[in-house]
PDB file of N, CA and C and ligand atoms in Angstrom:
ATOM      1  N   UNK J  15       0.815  -1.206   0.052  1.00 52.00           N
ATOM      2  CA  UNK J  15      -0.029  -0.079   0.012  1.00 52.00           C
ATOM      3  C   UNK J  15       0.900   1.237  -0.009  1.00 52.00           C
ATOM      4  N   UNK J  16       0.521   2.219  -0.751  1.00 64.00           N
ATOM      5  CA  UNK J  16       1.241   3.477  -0.803  1.00 64.00           C
ATOM      6  C   UNK J  16       0.640   4.439   0.193  1.00 64.00           C
ATOM      7  N   UNK J  17       1.467   5.530   0.414  1.00 66.00           N
ATOM      8  CA  UNK J  17       0.990   6.599   1.308  1.00 66.00           C
ATOM      9  C   UNK J  17      -0.398   7.148   0.773  1.00 66.00           C
ATOM     10  N   UNK J  18      -0.575   7.295  -0.511  1.00 72.00           N
ATOM     11  CA  UNK J  18      -1.801   7.938  -1.003  1.00 72.00           C
ATOM     12  C   UNK J  18      -2.986   7.071  -0.715  1.00 72.00           C
ATOM     13  N   UNK J  19      -2.836   5.753  -0.817  1.00 83.00           N
ATOM     14  CA  UNK J  19      -3.957   4.854  -0.659  1.00 83.00           C
ATOM     15  C   UNK J  19      -4.361   4.782   0.792  1.00 83.00           C
ATOM     16  N   UNK J  20      -3.548   5.302   1.750  1.00 94.00           N
ATOM     17  CA  UNK J  20      -3.856   5.146   3.113  1.00 94.00           C
ATOM     18  C   UNK J  20      -4.512   6.530   3.601  1.00 94.00           C
ATOM     19  N   UNK J  21      -4.590   7.426   2.745  1.00 96.00           N
ATOM     20  CA  UNK J  21      -4.974   8.814   3.121  1.00 96.00           C
ATOM     21  C   UNK J  21      -6.203   9.205   2.207  1.00 96.00           C
ATOM     22  N   UNK J  22      -7.254   9.719   2.866  1.00 95.00           N
ATOM     23  CA  UNK J  22      -8.452  10.157   2.065  1.00 95.00           C
ATOM     24  C   UNK J  22      -9.209  11.184   2.698  1.00 95.00           C
ATOM     25  N   UNK J  23     -10.158  11.728   1.995  1.00 97.00           N
ATOM     26  CA  UNK J  23     -11.064  12.841   2.530  1.00 97.00           C
ATOM     27  C   UNK J  23     -12.360  12.266   2.910  1.00 97.00           C
ATOM     28  N   UNK J  24     -12.903  12.664   4.049  1.00 97.00           N
ATOM     29  CA  UNK J  24     -14.295  12.079   4.441  1.00 97.00           C
ATOM     30  C   UNK J  24     -15.209  12.608   3.444  1.00 97.00           C
ATOM     31  N   UNK J  25     -16.024  11.620   2.871  1.00 97.00           N
ATOM     32  CA  UNK J  25     -17.168  12.056   2.041  1.00 97.00           C
ATOM     33  C   UNK J  25     -18.359  11.455   2.822  1.00 97.00           C
ATOM     34  N   UNK J  26     -19.569  11.792   2.224  1.00 97.00           N
ATOM     35  CA  UNK J  26     -20.870  11.371   3.010  1.00 97.00           C
ATOM     36  C   UNK J  26     -20.929   9.994   3.355  1.00 97.00           C
ATOM     37  N   UNK J  27     -20.578   9.038   2.330  1.00 96.00           N
ATOM     38  CA  UNK J  27     -20.625   7.667   2.575  1.00 96.00           C
ATOM     39  C   UNK J  27     -19.725   7.213   3.641  1.00 96.00           C
ATOM     40  N   UNK J  28     -18.418   7.671   3.719  1.00 96.00           N
ATOM     41  CA  UNK J  28     -17.529   7.350   4.705  1.00 96.00           C
ATOM     42  C   UNK J  28     -17.966   7.925   6.076  1.00 96.00           C
ATOM     43  N   UNK J  29     -18.539   9.169   6.036  1.00 97.00           N
ATOM     44  CA  UNK J  29     -18.924   9.801   7.256  1.00 97.00           C
ATOM     45  C   UNK J  29     -19.940   8.845   8.004  1.00 97.00           C
ATOM     46  N   UNK J  30     -20.948   8.446   7.185  1.00 96.00           N
ATOM     47  CA  UNK J  30     -22.009   7.455   7.759  1.00 96.00           C
ATOM     48  C   UNK J  30     -21.283   6.113   8.251  1.00 96.00           C
ATOM     49  N   UNK J  31     -20.354   5.716   7.568  1.00 96.00           N
ATOM     50  CA  UNK J  31     -19.747   4.352   7.975  1.00 96.00           C
ATOM     51  C   UNK J  31     -18.838   4.459   9.087  1.00 96.00           C
ATOM     52  N   UNK J  32     -18.165   5.583   9.223  1.00 96.00           N
ATOM     53  CA  UNK J  32     -17.170   5.715  10.258  1.00 96.00           C
ATOM     54  C   UNK J  32     -17.633   6.327  11.575  1.00 96.00           C
ATOM     55  N   UNK J  33     -18.671   7.186  11.507  1.00 96.00           N
ATOM     56  CA  UNK J  33     -19.099   7.862  12.709  1.00 96.00           C
ATOM     57  C   UNK J  33     -19.777   7.098  13.626  1.00 96.00           C
ATOM     58  N   UNK J  34     -20.090   5.785  13.337  1.00 93.00           N
ATOM     59  CA  UNK J  34     -20.678   4.929  14.397  1.00 93.00           C
ATOM     60  C   UNK J  34     -19.645   4.700  15.482  1.00 93.00           C
ATOM     61  N   UNK J  35     -18.405   4.637  15.024  1.00 92.00           N
ATOM     62  CA  UNK J  35     -17.303   4.457  16.012  1.00 92.00           C
ATOM     63  C   UNK J  35     -16.583   5.785  16.284  1.00 92.00           C
ATOM     64  N   UNK J  36     -16.360   6.647  15.346  1.00 96.00           N
ATOM     65  CA  UNK J  36     -15.676   7.795  15.540  1.00 96.00           C
ATOM     66  C   UNK J  36     -14.207   7.612  15.335  1.00 96.00           C
ATOM     67  N   UNK J  37     -13.465   8.537  15.653  1.00 97.00           N
ATOM     68  CA  UNK J  37     -11.948   8.536  15.486  1.00 97.00           C
ATOM     69  C   UNK J  37     -11.439   7.658  16.583  1.00 97.00           C
ATOM     70  N   UNK J  38     -10.474   6.754  16.176  1.00 95.00           N
ATOM     71  CA  UNK J  38      -9.921   5.808  17.147  1.00 95.00           C
ATOM     72  C   UNK J  38      -8.879   6.482  18.056  1.00 95.00           C
ATOM     73  N   UNK J  39      -8.319   7.647  17.472  1.00 96.00           N
ATOM     74  CA  UNK J  39      -7.211   8.287  18.240  1.00 96.00           C
ATOM     75  C   UNK J  39      -7.781   9.202  19.326  1.00 96.00           C
ATOM     76  N   UNK J  40      -8.798  10.016  18.918  1.00 96.00           N
ATOM     77  CA  UNK J  40      -9.283  11.105  19.826  1.00 96.00           C
ATOM     78  C   UNK J  40     -10.719  10.866  20.275  1.00 96.00           C
ATOM     79  N   UNK J  41     -11.369   9.932  19.670  1.00 96.00           N
ATOM     80  CA  UNK J  41     -12.751   9.714  20.084  1.00 96.00           C
ATOM     81  C   UNK J  41     -13.874  10.609  19.446  1.00 96.00           C
ATOM     82  N   UNK J  42     -13.409  11.720  18.788  1.00 97.00           N
ATOM     83  CA  UNK J  42     -14.425  12.629  18.163  1.00 97.00           C
ATOM     84  C   UNK J  42     -14.933  12.027  16.916  1.00 97.00           C
ATOM     85  N   UNK J  43     -16.083  12.632  16.476  1.00 98.00           N
ATOM     86  CA  UNK J  43     -16.633  12.254  15.186  1.00 98.00           C
ATOM     87  C   UNK J  43     -15.878  12.917  14.121  1.00 98.00           C
ATOM     88  N   UNK J  44     -16.015  12.305  12.860  1.00 98.00           N
ATOM     89  CA  UNK J  44     -15.365  12.926  11.660  1.00 98.00           C
ATOM     90  C   UNK J  44     -16.363  13.967  11.036  1.00 98.00           C
ATOM     91  N   UNK J  45     -15.780  14.913  10.331  1.00 98.00           N
ATOM     92  CA  UNK J  45     -16.608  15.891   9.538  1.00 98.00           C
ATOM     93  C   UNK J  45     -16.342  15.754   8.110  1.00 98.00           C
ATOM     94  N   UNK J  46     -17.358  16.102   7.363  1.00 98.00           N
ATOM     95  CA  UNK J  46     -17.145  16.155   5.850  1.00 98.00           C
ATOM     96  C   UNK J  46     -15.998  16.934   5.423  1.00 98.00           C
ATOM     97  N   UNK J  47     -15.226  16.346   4.585  1.00 98.00           N
ATOM     98  CA  UNK J  47     -13.973  17.083   4.009  1.00 98.00           C
ATOM     99  C   UNK J  47     -12.741  17.014   4.889  1.00 98.00           C
ATOM    100  N   UNK J  48     -12.835  16.276   5.927  1.00 97.00           N
ATOM    101  CA  UNK J  48     -11.578  16.233   6.765  1.00 97.00           C
ATOM    102  C   UNK J  48     -10.676  15.164   6.187  1.00 97.00           C
ATOM    103  N   UNK J  49      -9.400  15.476   6.198  1.00 97.00           N
ATOM    104  CA  UNK J  49      -8.417  14.519   5.722  1.00 97.00           C
ATOM    105  C   UNK J  49      -8.153  13.391   6.875  1.00 97.00           C
ATOM    106  N   UNK J  50      -8.125  12.185   6.492  1.00 98.00           N
ATOM    107  CA  UNK J  50      -7.963  11.170   7.471  1.00 98.00           C
ATOM    108  C   UNK J  50      -7.021  10.102   6.909  1.00 98.00           C
ATOM    109  N   UNK J  51      -6.401   9.303   7.750  1.00 97.00           N
ATOM    110  CA  UNK J  51      -5.487   8.233   7.309  1.00 97.00           C
ATOM    111  C   UNK J  51      -5.878   6.887   8.044  1.00 97.00           C
ATOM    112  N   UNK J  52      -5.546   5.882   7.334  1.00 97.00           N
ATOM    113  CA  UNK J  52      -5.676   4.507   7.955  1.00 97.00           C
ATOM    114  C   UNK J  52      -4.417   4.206   8.700  1.00 97.00           C
ATOM    115  N   UNK J  53      -4.501   4.069  10.020  1.00 97.00           N
ATOM    116  CA  UNK J  53      -3.271   3.907  10.881  1.00 97.00           C
ATOM    117  C   UNK J  53      -3.455   2.812  11.895  1.00 97.00           C
ATOM    118  N   UNK J  54      -2.266   2.372  12.357  1.00 95.00           N
ATOM    119  CA  UNK J  54      -2.267   1.330  13.376  1.00 95.00           C
ATOM    120  C   UNK J  54      -1.920   2.045  14.673  1.00 95.00           C
ATOM    121  N   UNK J  55      -2.247   1.504  15.798  1.00 95.00           N
ATOM    122  CA  UNK J  55      -2.123   2.137  16.993  1.00 95.00           C
ATOM    123  C   UNK J  55      -2.278   1.251  18.166  1.00 95.00           C
ATOM    124  N   UNK J  56      -2.348   1.724  19.403  1.00 90.00           N
ATOM    125  CA  UNK J  56      -2.388   0.979  20.561  1.00 90.00           C
ATOM    126  C   UNK J  56      -3.701   0.353  20.857  1.00 90.00           C
ATOM    127  N   UNK J  57      -4.652   0.551  19.984  1.00 90.00           N
ATOM    128  CA  UNK J  57      -6.022  -0.038  20.119  1.00 90.00           C
ATOM    129  C   UNK J  57      -6.086  -1.544  19.734  1.00 90.00           C
ATOM    130  N   UNK J  58      -7.225  -2.175  19.951  1.00 85.00           N
ATOM    131  CA  UNK J  58      -7.523  -3.514  19.513  1.00 85.00           C
ATOM    132  C   UNK J  58      -7.898  -3.509  18.101  1.00 85.00           C
ATOM    133  N   UNK J  59      -7.568  -4.614  17.372  1.00 85.00           N
ATOM    134  CA  UNK J  59      -8.232  -4.784  16.106  1.00 85.00           C
ATOM    135  C   UNK J  59      -7.493  -4.249  14.879  1.00 85.00           C
ATOM    136  N   UNK J  60      -6.215  -4.020  14.886  1.00 91.00           N
ATOM    137  CA  UNK J  60      -5.575  -3.600  13.641  1.00 91.00           C
ATOM    138  C   UNK J  60      -5.724  -2.185  13.233  1.00 91.00           C
ATOM    139  N   UNK J  61      -5.636  -1.892  11.961  1.00 95.00           N
ATOM    140  CA  UNK J  61      -5.733  -0.472  11.409  1.00 95.00           C
ATOM    141  C   UNK J  61      -7.038   0.177  11.676  1.00 95.00           C
ATOM    142  N   UNK J  62      -7.092   1.468  11.906  1.00 96.00           N
ATOM    143  CA  UNK J  62      -8.360   2.250  11.968  1.00 96.00           C
ATOM    144  C   UNK J  62      -8.179   3.566  11.356  1.00 96.00           C
ATOM    145  N   UNK J  63      -9.287   4.204  11.087  1.00 97.00           N
ATOM    146  CA  UNK J  63      -9.198   5.519  10.543  1.00 97.00           C
ATOM    147  C   UNK J  63      -9.165   6.574  11.623  1.00 97.00           C
ATOM    148  N   UNK J  64      -8.197   7.413  11.533  1.00 98.00           N
ATOM    149  CA  UNK J  64      -8.021   8.584  12.449  1.00 98.00           C
ATOM    150  C   UNK J  64      -7.760   9.905  11.659  1.00 98.00           C
ATOM    151  N   UNK J  65      -7.906  11.061  12.336  1.00 98.00           N
ATOM    152  CA  UNK J  65      -7.629  12.252  11.741  1.00 98.00           C
ATOM    153  C   UNK J  65      -6.081  12.329  11.363  1.00 98.00           C
ATOM    154  N   UNK J  66      -5.914  12.863  10.146  1.00 97.00           N
ATOM    155  CA  UNK J  66      -4.479  12.956   9.653  1.00 97.00           C
ATOM    156  C   UNK J  66      -3.508  13.393  10.586  1.00 97.00           C
ATOM    157  N   UNK J  67      -3.852  14.472  11.298  1.00 97.00           N
ATOM    158  CA  UNK J  67      -2.845  15.181  12.150  1.00 97.00           C
ATOM    159  C   UNK J  67      -2.674  14.419  13.485  1.00 97.00           C
ATOM    160  N   UNK J  68      -3.308  13.168  13.668  1.00 97.00           N
ATOM    161  CA  UNK J  68      -3.059  12.432  14.808  1.00 97.00           C
ATOM    162  C   UNK J  68      -2.144  11.193  14.434  1.00 97.00           C
ATOM    163  N   UNK J  69      -1.703  11.114  13.219  1.00 97.00           N
ATOM    164  CA  UNK J  69      -0.849  10.055  12.896  1.00 97.00           C
ATOM    165  C   UNK J  69       0.451  10.530  12.192  1.00 97.00           C
ATOM    166  N   UNK J  70       1.362   9.641  12.260  1.00 96.00           N
ATOM    167  CA  UNK J  70       2.734   9.858  11.645  1.00 96.00           C
ATOM    168  C   UNK J  70       2.986   8.815  10.536  1.00 96.00           C
ATOM    169  N   UNK J  71       3.497   9.211   9.388  1.00 95.00           N
ATOM    170  CA  UNK J  71       3.898   8.226   8.405  1.00 95.00           C
ATOM    171  C   UNK J  71       5.275   7.739   8.753  1.00 95.00           C
ATOM    172  N   UNK J  72       5.211   6.400   8.996  1.00 93.00           N
ATOM    173  CA  UNK J  72       6.434   5.705   9.239  1.00 93.00           C
ATOM    174  C   UNK J  72       7.058   5.117   7.940  1.00 93.00           C
ATOM    175  N   UNK J  73       8.179   5.650   7.580  1.00 92.00           N
ATOM    176  CA  UNK J  73       8.844   5.220   6.314  1.00 92.00           C
ATOM    177  C   UNK J  73       9.405   3.900   6.258  1.00 92.00           C
ATOM    178  N   UNK J  74       9.774   3.431   7.526  1.00 90.00           N
ATOM    179  CA  UNK J  74      10.236   2.024   7.565  1.00 90.00           C
ATOM    180  C   UNK J  74       9.200   0.990   7.220  1.00 90.00           C
ATOM    181  N   UNK J  75       8.038   1.269   7.658  1.00 90.00           N
ATOM    182  CA  UNK J  75       6.933   0.207   7.467  1.00 90.00           C
ATOM    183  C   UNK J  75       6.035   0.655   6.350  1.00 90.00           C
ATOM    184  N   UNK J  76       6.223   1.902   5.898  1.00 93.00           N
ATOM    185  CA  UNK J  76       5.392   2.455   4.784  1.00 93.00           C
ATOM    186  C   UNK J  76       3.906   2.464   5.242  1.00 93.00           C
ATOM    187  N   UNK J  77       3.585   2.743   6.362  1.00 94.00           N
ATOM    188  CA  UNK J  77       2.261   2.840   6.909  1.00 94.00           C
ATOM    189  C   UNK J  77       2.147   4.023   8.039  1.00 94.00           C
ATOM    190  N   UNK J  78       0.982   4.349   8.193  1.00 96.00           N
ATOM    191  CA  UNK J  78       0.692   5.467   9.328  1.00 96.00           C
ATOM    192  C   UNK J  78       0.564   4.797  10.678  1.00 96.00           C
ATOM    193  N   UNK J  79       1.151   5.498  11.655  1.00 96.00           N
ATOM    194  CA  UNK J  79       0.997   5.016  13.099  1.00 96.00           C
ATOM    195  C   UNK J  79       0.478   6.210  13.876  1.00 96.00           C
ATOM    196  N   UNK J  80      -0.394   5.903  14.741  1.00 96.00           N
ATOM    197  CA  UNK J  80      -1.031   6.872  15.618  1.00 96.00           C
ATOM    198  C   UNK J  80       0.184   7.441  16.488  1.00 96.00           C
ATOM    199  N   UNK J  81       0.130   8.860  16.712  1.00 96.00           N
ATOM    200  CA  UNK J  81       1.248   9.575  17.280  1.00 96.00           C
ATOM    201  C   UNK J  81       1.710   9.054  18.502  1.00 96.00           C
ATOM    202  N   UNK J  82       0.939   8.747  19.470  1.00 94.00           N
ATOM    203  CA  UNK J  82       1.398   8.309  20.819  1.00 94.00           C
ATOM    204  C   UNK J  82       2.073   6.945  20.651  1.00 94.00           C
ATOM    205  N   UNK J  83       1.472   6.089  19.829  1.00 93.00           N
ATOM    206  CA  UNK J  83       2.037   4.751  19.582  1.00 93.00           C
ATOM    207  C   UNK J  83       3.508   4.884  18.900  1.00 93.00           C
ATOM    208  N   UNK J  84       3.463   5.759  17.971  1.00 94.00           N
ATOM    209  CA  UNK J  84       4.708   6.084  17.325  1.00 94.00           C
ATOM    210  C   UNK J  84       5.839   6.550  18.210  1.00 94.00           C
ATOM    211  N   UNK J  85       5.547   7.464  19.153  1.00 93.00           N
ATOM    212  CA  UNK J  85       6.402   8.034  19.996  1.00 93.00           C
ATOM    213  C   UNK J  85       7.001   6.909  21.058  1.00 93.00           C
ATOM    214  N   UNK J  86       5.978   6.119  21.406  1.00 92.00           N
ATOM    215  CA  UNK J  86       6.406   4.952  22.285  1.00 92.00           C
ATOM    216  C   UNK J  86       7.372   3.957  21.583  1.00 92.00           C
ATOM    217  N   UNK J  87       7.116   3.736  20.327  1.00 86.00           N
ATOM    218  CA  UNK J  87       8.011   2.817  19.544  1.00 86.00           C
ATOM    219  C   UNK J  87       9.292   3.436  19.388  1.00 86.00           C
ATOM    220  N   UNK J  88       9.435   4.804  19.144  1.00 84.00           N
ATOM    221  CA  UNK J  88      10.644   5.419  18.799  1.00 84.00           C
ATOM    222  C   UNK J  88      11.430   5.361  20.141  1.00 84.00           C
ATOM    223  N   UNK J  89      10.776   5.604  21.308  1.00 88.00           N
ATOM    224  CA  UNK J  89      11.506   5.751  22.534  1.00 88.00           C
ATOM    225  C   UNK J  89      12.013   4.262  22.857  1.00 88.00           C
ATOM    226  N   UNK J  90      11.312   3.290  22.661  1.00 86.00           N
ATOM    227  CA  UNK J  90      11.915   1.873  22.854  1.00 86.00           C
ATOM    228  C   UNK J  90      12.986   1.635  21.806  1.00 86.00           C
ATOM    229  N   UNK J  91      12.943   2.040  20.730  1.00 83.00           N
ATOM    230  CA  UNK J  91      13.987   1.848  19.617  1.00 83.00           C
ATOM    231  C   UNK J  91      15.285   2.566  20.086  1.00 83.00           C
ATOM    232  N   UNK J  92      15.120   3.788  20.695  1.00 84.00           N
ATOM    233  CA  UNK J  92      16.263   4.582  21.084  1.00 84.00           C
ATOM    234  C   UNK J  92      16.948   3.826  22.208  1.00 84.00           C
ATOM    235  N   UNK J  93      16.136   3.225  23.126  1.00 82.00           N
ATOM    236  CA  UNK J  93      16.774   2.619  24.343  1.00 82.00           C
ATOM    237  C   UNK J  93      17.430   1.288  23.898  1.00 82.00           C
ATOM    238  N   UNK J  94      16.845   0.690  22.850  1.00 69.00           N
ATOM    239  CA  UNK J  94      17.291  -0.674  22.480  1.00 69.00           C
ATOM    240  C   UNK J  94      18.676  -0.588  21.813  1.00 69.00           C
TER     241      UNK J  94
HETATM  242 ZN1   ZN Q  15      -9.205  12.227  15.820  1.00 55.16          ZN
END
């Protein structure tokens, strides 16, 4: 998967589909036209959709990672 395919803008169809759960990172609902990304994080169940500014693109894995999760990984990598 490329960076582009993991990033999109919320349209009406996605709004309806995603707002049952909301954003996995901050818990807020999405709004029409917001940029979002598919990211992995410290939650259960694999990748989820979060606001773009709450995730970091990890070039090593070519995927988005939720910011707090990314920071924790970087810290443990620095220690190791
Ligand atoms: Zn969010």
